[in-house]
Short mmCIF file of N, CA and C in Angstrom, two decimals:
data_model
loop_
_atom_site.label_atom_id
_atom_site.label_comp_id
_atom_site.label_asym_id
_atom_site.label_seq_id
_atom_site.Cartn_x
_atom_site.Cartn_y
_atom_site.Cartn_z
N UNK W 1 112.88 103.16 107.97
CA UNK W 1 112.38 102.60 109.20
C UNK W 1 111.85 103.69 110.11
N UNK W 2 110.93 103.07 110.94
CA UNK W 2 110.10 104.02 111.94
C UNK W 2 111.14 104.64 113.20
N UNK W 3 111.08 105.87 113.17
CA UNK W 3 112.21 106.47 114.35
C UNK W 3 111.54 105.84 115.80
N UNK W 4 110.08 106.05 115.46
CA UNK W 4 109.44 105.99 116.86
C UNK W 4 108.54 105.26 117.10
N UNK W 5 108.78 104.31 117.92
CA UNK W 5 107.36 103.10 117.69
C UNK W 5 105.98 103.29 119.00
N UNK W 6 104.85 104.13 118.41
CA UNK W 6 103.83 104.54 120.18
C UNK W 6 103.02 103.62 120.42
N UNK W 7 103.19 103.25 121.40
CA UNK W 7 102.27 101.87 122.00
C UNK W 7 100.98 102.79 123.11
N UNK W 8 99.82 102.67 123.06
CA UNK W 8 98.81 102.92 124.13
C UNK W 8 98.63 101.78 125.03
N UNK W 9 99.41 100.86 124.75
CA UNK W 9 99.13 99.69 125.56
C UNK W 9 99.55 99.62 127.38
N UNK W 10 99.25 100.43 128.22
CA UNK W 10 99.86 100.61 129.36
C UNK W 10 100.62 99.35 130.11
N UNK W 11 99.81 98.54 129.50
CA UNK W 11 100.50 97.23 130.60
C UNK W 11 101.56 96.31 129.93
N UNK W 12 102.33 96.93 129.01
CA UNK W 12 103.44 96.28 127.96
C UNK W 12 104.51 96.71 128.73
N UNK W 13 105.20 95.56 128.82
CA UNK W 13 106.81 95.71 129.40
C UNK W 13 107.33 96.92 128.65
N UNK W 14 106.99 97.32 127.66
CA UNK W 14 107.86 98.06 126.23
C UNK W 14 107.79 99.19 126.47
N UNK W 15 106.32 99.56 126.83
CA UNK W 15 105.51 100.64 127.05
C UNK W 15 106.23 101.58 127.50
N UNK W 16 106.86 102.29 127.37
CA UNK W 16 107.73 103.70 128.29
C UNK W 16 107.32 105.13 128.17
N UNK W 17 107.76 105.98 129.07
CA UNK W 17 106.96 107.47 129.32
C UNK W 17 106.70 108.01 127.75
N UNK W 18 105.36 108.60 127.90
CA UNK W 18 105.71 109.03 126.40
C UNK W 18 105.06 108.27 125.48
N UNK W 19 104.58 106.85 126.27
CA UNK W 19 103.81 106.42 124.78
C UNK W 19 105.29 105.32 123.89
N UNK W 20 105.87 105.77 124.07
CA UNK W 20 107.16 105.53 123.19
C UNK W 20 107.66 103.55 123.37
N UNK W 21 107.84 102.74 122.34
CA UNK W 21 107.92 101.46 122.55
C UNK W 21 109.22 101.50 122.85
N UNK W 22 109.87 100.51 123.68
CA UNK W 22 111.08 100.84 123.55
C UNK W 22 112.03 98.99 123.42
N UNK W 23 110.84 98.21 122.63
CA UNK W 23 111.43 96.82 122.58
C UNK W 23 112.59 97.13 121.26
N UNK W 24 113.35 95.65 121.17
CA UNK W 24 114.05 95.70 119.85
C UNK W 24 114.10 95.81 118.59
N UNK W 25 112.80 94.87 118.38
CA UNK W 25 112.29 94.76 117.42
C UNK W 25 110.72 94.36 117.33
N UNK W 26 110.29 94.70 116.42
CA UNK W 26 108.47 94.73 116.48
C UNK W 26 108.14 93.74 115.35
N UNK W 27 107.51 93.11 116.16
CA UNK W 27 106.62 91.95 115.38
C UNK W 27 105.38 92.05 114.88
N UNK W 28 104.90 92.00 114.25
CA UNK W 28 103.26 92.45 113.86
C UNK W 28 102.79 91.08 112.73
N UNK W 29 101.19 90.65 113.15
CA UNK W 29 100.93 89.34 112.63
C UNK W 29 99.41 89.85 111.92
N UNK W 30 99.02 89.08 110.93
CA UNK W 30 97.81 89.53 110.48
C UNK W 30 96.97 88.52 111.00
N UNK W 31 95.71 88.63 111.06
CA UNK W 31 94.52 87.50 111.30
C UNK W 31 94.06 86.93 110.47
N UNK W 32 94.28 87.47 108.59
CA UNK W 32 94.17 87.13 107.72
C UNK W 32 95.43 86.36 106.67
N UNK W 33 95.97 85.33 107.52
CA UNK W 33 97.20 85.11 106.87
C UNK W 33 98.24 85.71 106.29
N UNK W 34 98.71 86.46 105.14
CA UNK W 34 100.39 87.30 105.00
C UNK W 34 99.65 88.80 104.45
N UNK W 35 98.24 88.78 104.73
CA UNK W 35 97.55 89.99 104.25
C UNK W 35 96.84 90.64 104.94
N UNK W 36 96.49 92.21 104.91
CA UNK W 36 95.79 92.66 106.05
C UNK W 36 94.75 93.66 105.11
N UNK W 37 93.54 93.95 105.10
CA UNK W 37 93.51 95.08 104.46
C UNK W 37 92.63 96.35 105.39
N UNK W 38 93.16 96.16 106.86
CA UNK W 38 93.02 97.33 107.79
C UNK W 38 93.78 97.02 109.16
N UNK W 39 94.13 98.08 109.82
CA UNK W 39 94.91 97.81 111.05
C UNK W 39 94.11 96.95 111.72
N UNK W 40 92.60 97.14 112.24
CA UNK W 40 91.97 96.03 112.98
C UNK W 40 92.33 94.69 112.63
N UNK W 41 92.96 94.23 111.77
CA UNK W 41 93.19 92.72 111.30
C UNK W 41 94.24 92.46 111.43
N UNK W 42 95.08 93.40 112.18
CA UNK W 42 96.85 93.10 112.71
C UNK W 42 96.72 92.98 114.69
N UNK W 43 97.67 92.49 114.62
CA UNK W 43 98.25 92.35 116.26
C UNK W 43 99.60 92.48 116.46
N UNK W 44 100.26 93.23 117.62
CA UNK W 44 101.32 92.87 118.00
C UNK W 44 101.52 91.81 118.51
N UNK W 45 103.03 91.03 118.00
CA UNK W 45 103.24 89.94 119.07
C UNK W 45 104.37 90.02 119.84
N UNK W 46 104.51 91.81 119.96
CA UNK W 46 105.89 91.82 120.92
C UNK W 46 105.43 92.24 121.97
N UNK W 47 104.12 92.06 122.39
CA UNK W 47 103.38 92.53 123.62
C UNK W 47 103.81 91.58 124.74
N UNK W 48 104.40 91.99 125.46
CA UNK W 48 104.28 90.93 127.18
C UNK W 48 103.80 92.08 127.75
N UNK W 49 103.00 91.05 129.15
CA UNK W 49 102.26 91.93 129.89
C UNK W 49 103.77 92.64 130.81
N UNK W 50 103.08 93.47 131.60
CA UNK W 50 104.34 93.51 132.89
C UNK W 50 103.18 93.55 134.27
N UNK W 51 103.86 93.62 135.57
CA UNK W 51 102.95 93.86 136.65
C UNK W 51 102.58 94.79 137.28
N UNK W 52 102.14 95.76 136.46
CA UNK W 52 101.15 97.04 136.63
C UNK W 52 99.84 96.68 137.59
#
């Protein structure tokens, strides 16, 4: 498992100094049903916004 999960996403609740995710667990969904064959065709779905 990944020690360190880096989000660029500034406006993610998760988002902490550093880049560094700091949710529980990470969800990730493809756009292509249970297959992906590049990162552009994934999404997080442990993204909430926060009020930045």
């Amino acid at each position: 498992m990944a020690q360190d999960v880096l989000c660029e996403v500034v406006n993610c609740v998760h988002n902490r100094e550093g880049k560094l995710c700091d949710a529980t667990q990470i969800f990730v969904v493809s756009h292509k049903g249970k297959e992906a064959s590049s990162s552009i065709e994934t999404d997080c779905k442990t993204f909430e916004p926060s009020d930045i």
